[in-house]
Amino acid sequence: MFKKIITFIVLALNASFISAQQNPLQQQIEAIIRSKQATVGVAVIGEDEKDPITVNNEHHYPMQSTYKFHLALAVLDQVDNNALSLEQKIHVTGKDLLPDTHSPLRDKYPRGNVDLPLMEILKYTVAQSDNNGCDILFRLLGGVEKVNRYVHDTGIREISIAATEEDMHKDWDIQYTNWSTPLATAQLLEKVYHGKLLSPGSRSFLWNTMVETSTGTQRIKGLLPKDAVVAHKTGSGPTKDNIIAACNDIGIVMLPSGKHFTIVVFIADSKEASNANESIIAEIAKTTWNYFLAKESN
């Protein structure tokens, strides 16, 4: 009996110690997602933080269109190595512009048969999340394997890029082959922010394109001040049996002080409504914004 009491006391003390050691932002994020009918993964990297803040980082989350950020990195790496040029013309045929998929590029050039600068296709792919533009770029690079290898060569391994947008439209399960942990994608964003992967010109082009992103305005940006600078990329999955496969947003947020924080929110297999998923991301981003503002004022 005495041993059981001692064991209980030790376990209670350990639980209290762990709770005391937990970052307050992590606690707040966990409170936001606690009652949600979804798997929510979060990673936050603050400019002055010693360690990243993560929640549910152990899962592999379907990236959906957030992987267009990873694709853009691989394309711009080829530009930096003089294998491609942002000004070079890419011939786009009618066969490249598949129907029944999100494609502002197809809406503008419905018949195809146009020569477009690589820069324009990149902007459609990243800022407007164009699925046809995405697959045109995959073909230009030689396939998804090339992009996957590029990402892994940066030293970040907890990411898998295995399927095109066209592939993902064929079967529900294929989307799960394109996965990432929240922290892995946050680390990749950080490498770009700190100029470790791209030339200054390519970094500036990608940054401006992500700031101009027109999708998912109610996610990371949803509850932030209207003038907040946010460079981000969204991703959204299909719905089946009232389950939304993915609702994601990844990005870098500039604070009024000029410092930044990187945030990744992946929501997988959600039974929540679409707008509720977006609200989860917005609330996590706003809570993170307030956390860093409070730290700066202390």
XYZ file of C-alpha atoms in Angstrom:
298
model
C 0.000 0.000 0.000
C 2.829 2.365 0.930
C 4.550 1.694 -2.401
C 1.330 2.484 -4.275
C 1.006 5.826 -2.467
C 4.631 6.722 -3.259
C 4.129 5.750 -6.899
C 0.998 7.904 -7.124
C 2.823 10.883 -5.602
C 5.762 10.480 -8.029
C 3.428 10.289 -11.042
C 1.513 13.340 -9.851
C 4.722 15.300 -9.358
C 5.962 14.283 -12.803
C 2.689 15.395 -14.391
C 2.899 18.726 -12.586
C 6.525 19.152 -13.676
C 5.682 18.422 -17.318
C 2.774 20.858 -17.204
C 4.980 23.525 -15.650
C 7.602 22.992 -18.351
C 5.090 23.224 -21.188
C 5.240 26.397 -23.231
C 2.198 28.614 -22.553
C 1.559 29.018 -26.283
C 1.496 25.243 -26.638
C -1.053 25.077 -23.830
C -3.228 27.694 -25.504
C -3.106 25.899 -28.860
C -3.996 22.593 -27.228
C -6.977 24.280 -25.563
C -8.185 25.591 -28.941
C -8.137 22.175 -30.598
C -9.125 19.992 -27.633
C -12.798 19.611 -28.516
C -12.402 19.595 -32.300
C -13.361 16.562 -34.348
C -10.170 16.617 -36.366
C -6.483 15.855 -36.149
C -4.718 19.201 -35.876
C -0.952 19.535 -36.125
C 0.878 22.778 -35.411
C 4.451 24.018 -35.524
C 5.577 27.516 -34.569
C 9.118 28.852 -34.776
C 9.689 32.272 -33.232
C 12.645 34.458 -34.082
C 13.845 34.622 -30.458
C 12.529 31.251 -29.296
C 15.064 28.665 -28.215
C 12.965 25.705 -29.360
C 10.105 25.222 -31.833
C 6.616 24.858 -30.388
C 4.763 21.831 -31.713
C 1.429 20.123 -31.167
C 0.650 16.676 -32.590
C 3.802 16.739 -34.667
C 4.107 12.954 -34.792
C 1.467 12.507 -37.511
C 1.944 12.539 -41.284
C -0.512 15.150 -42.597
C -1.687 15.303 -46.229
C -0.170 18.507 -47.583
C -2.527 19.071 -50.502
C -1.622 22.362 -52.234
C 0.823 23.519 -49.566
C 3.310 21.330 -51.437
C 3.264 23.886 -54.233
C 5.601 25.865 -51.969
C 8.025 22.936 -51.999
C 7.631 22.658 -55.775
C 8.355 26.362 -56.220
C 11.575 25.957 -54.227
C 12.734 23.180 -56.532
C 11.913 25.259 -59.631
C 13.694 28.335 -58.286
C 16.703 26.222 -57.346
C 16.965 25.308 -61.031
C 16.694 28.992 -61.902
C 19.542 29.763 -59.499
C 21.630 27.050 -61.135
C 20.957 28.493 -64.616
C 19.076 25.389 -65.752
C 15.892 27.438 -66.050
C 15.018 31.122 -66.375
C 12.008 32.963 -65.011
C 11.669 34.658 -68.399
C 11.853 31.499 -70.513
C 8.683 30.582 -72.359
C 6.840 27.361 -71.547
C 4.480 26.044 -74.206
C 1.102 25.196 -72.701
C -1.158 22.961 -74.753
C -4.859 22.289 -74.428
C -4.006 18.859 -73.014
C -2.097 20.552 -70.175
C -5.262 22.325 -69.027
C -7.355 19.583 -67.492
C -11.046 20.257 -66.747
C -12.720 19.642 -63.374
C -9.811 20.983 -61.353
C -9.025 24.377 -59.850
C -7.226 26.306 -62.594
C -7.413 30.080 -63.088
C -4.712 29.505 -65.724
C -7.149 27.389 -67.772
C -9.881 29.977 -67.219
C -7.669 32.645 -68.795
C -6.334 30.453 -71.605
C -9.132 27.891 -72.136
C -7.757 26.538 -75.410
C -4.116 26.515 -74.405
C -1.610 26.707 -77.259
C 0.164 29.634 -75.599
C 3.760 30.328 -74.656
C 3.919 31.666 -71.118
C 6.939 32.804 -69.129
C 7.891 30.462 -66.327
C 7.382 33.369 -63.929
C 3.686 33.573 -64.831
C 3.080 29.853 -64.350
C 4.831 29.976 -60.979
C 2.651 32.862 -59.864
C -0.519 31.054 -60.907
C 0.662 27.918 -59.103
C 1.642 29.557 -55.811
C -0.473 32.695 -55.471
C -3.665 31.207 -56.964
C -2.978 27.532 -56.213
C -3.456 26.498 -59.832
C -3.513 22.702 -60.175
C -2.723 22.610 -63.879
C 0.157 25.027 -63.398
C 1.426 22.760 -60.635
C 1.556 19.705 -62.872
C 3.120 21.660 -65.742
C 5.955 22.535 -63.354
C 6.293 18.942 -62.144
C 6.698 17.834 -65.772
C 9.181 20.623 -66.418
C 11.377 19.377 -63.560
C 11.086 15.717 -64.533
C 8.501 14.492 -62.040
C 7.599 14.440 -58.376
C 10.668 12.348 -57.525
C 12.940 15.265 -58.448
C 11.088 17.602 -56.085
C 11.084 15.020 -53.297
C 14.841 14.532 -53.712
C 15.442 18.300 -53.678
C 13.566 18.684 -50.384
C 15.423 15.786 -48.776
C 18.740 17.221 -49.978
C 18.041 20.294 -47.841
C 18.424 17.991 -44.830
C 14.704 17.803 -44.042
C 13.410 14.249 -44.249
C 9.920 14.225 -42.705
C 8.286 15.221 -45.995
C 7.097 13.033 -48.858
C 6.150 14.284 -52.318
C 4.909 11.362 -54.383
C 1.887 12.399 -56.472
C 0.820 15.142 -58.868
C -2.460 17.013 -58.670
C -3.787 14.856 -61.498
C -2.817 11.739 -59.534
C -4.610 12.971 -56.425
C -7.829 13.513 -58.369
C -7.923 9.827 -59.333
C -8.181 8.233 -55.899
C -8.953 9.453 -52.366
C -6.032 7.637 -50.757
C -3.362 9.062 -53.075
C -3.458 12.447 -51.349
C -1.983 10.845 -48.228
C 1.224 9.981 -50.114
C 2.044 13.708 -50.132
C 2.661 14.275 -46.451
C 4.654 16.303 -43.969
C 4.965 16.790 -40.266
C 4.209 20.390 -39.256
C 7.748 20.947 -37.981
C 9.413 19.710 -41.174
C 7.570 22.244 -43.333
C 8.155 24.988 -40.749
C 11.878 24.244 -40.868
C 11.828 24.476 -44.662
C 10.099 27.856 -44.474
C 12.734 29.013 -42.002
C 15.562 27.956 -44.307
C 14.054 30.062 -47.073
C 13.451 33.053 -44.806
C 17.067 33.042 -43.638
C 18.421 32.822 -47.188
C 19.854 29.308 -46.873
C 18.251 27.811 -49.990
C 17.653 30.434 -52.682
C 19.483 33.377 -54.192
C 18.304 36.808 -52.981
C 16.451 37.353 -56.259
C 14.616 34.032 -56.157
C 13.842 34.438 -52.470
C 12.374 37.896 -53.123
C 10.266 36.577 -56.012
C 8.879 33.729 -53.907
C 8.273 35.968 -50.897
C 6.304 38.510 -52.929
C 4.318 35.753 -54.626
C 3.359 34.200 -51.285
C 2.390 37.591 -49.862
C 0.105 38.010 -52.895
C -1.573 34.615 -52.300
C -5.291 35.063 -52.855
C -6.526 31.762 -51.384
C -7.426 31.004 -47.777
C -7.796 34.569 -46.554
C -9.754 33.331 -43.522
C -6.973 31.034 -42.309
C -3.656 32.428 -40.990
C -4.662 35.938 -42.057
C -8.259 35.633 -40.864
C -7.994 37.316 -37.434
C -4.720 39.200 -37.849
C -4.582 42.967 -38.408
C -5.443 43.836 -42.010
C -2.015 45.366 -42.571
C -0.098 42.355 -41.251
C 2.365 40.987 -43.803
C 1.848 37.259 -44.263
C 3.683 35.121 -46.823
C 1.718 31.886 -46.947
C 0.485 28.910 -48.963
C -2.797 27.120 -48.398
C -3.930 23.589 -49.075
C -7.420 22.075 -49.132
C -8.576 18.498 -49.452
C -11.778 16.940 -50.776
C -14.767 15.802 -48.731
C -15.938 12.200 -48.451
C -18.551 10.782 -46.073
C -18.693 14.199 -44.314
C -14.955 14.087 -43.657
C -12.741 16.876 -44.999
C -9.356 15.354 -45.790
C -7.296 18.505 -45.257
C -7.456 22.197 -44.422
C -3.974 23.685 -44.216
C -2.040 26.907 -44.168
C 1.709 27.426 -43.878
C 3.515 30.725 -43.706
C 5.689 33.418 -42.238
C 4.115 36.307 -40.342
C 5.858 39.625 -39.822
C 5.324 41.303 -36.451
C 5.107 45.112 -36.104
C 8.631 45.095 -34.659
C 10.044 43.653 -37.889
C 10.634 40.258 -36.347
C 8.797 37.213 -37.643
C 7.349 33.887 -36.686
C 6.806 30.840 -38.866
C 3.573 28.908 -38.459
C 2.267 25.682 -39.961
C -1.229 24.367 -39.254
C -2.332 21.082 -40.802
C -5.883 19.859 -40.196
C -6.566 16.294 -41.316
C -9.660 14.088 -41.543
C -11.950 16.700 -40.048
C -15.603 16.229 -39.210
C -15.894 19.965 -38.626
C -17.481 22.255 -41.210
C -15.194 23.923 -43.740
C -15.513 27.386 -42.169
C -14.907 25.865 -38.721
C -11.613 24.403 -39.928
C -10.555 27.790 -41.238
C -11.529 29.361 -37.918
C -9.294 26.899 -36.060
C -6.311 28.041 -38.139
C -7.236 31.707 -37.713
C -7.584 31.369 -33.948
C -4.247 29.555 -33.615
C -2.538 32.234 -35.719
C -4.101 35.071 -33.705
C -3.147 33.401 -30.419
C 0.414 33.033 -31.699
C 0.481 36.694 -32.794
C -0.693 37.819 -29.333
C 1.850 35.554 -27.637
C 4.782 37.120 -29.473
C 3.454 40.663 -29.061
C 3.208 40.089 -25.306
C 6.742 38.720 -25.180
C 8.076 41.761 -27.003
C 6.331 44.143 -24.598
C 7.826 42.493 -21.515
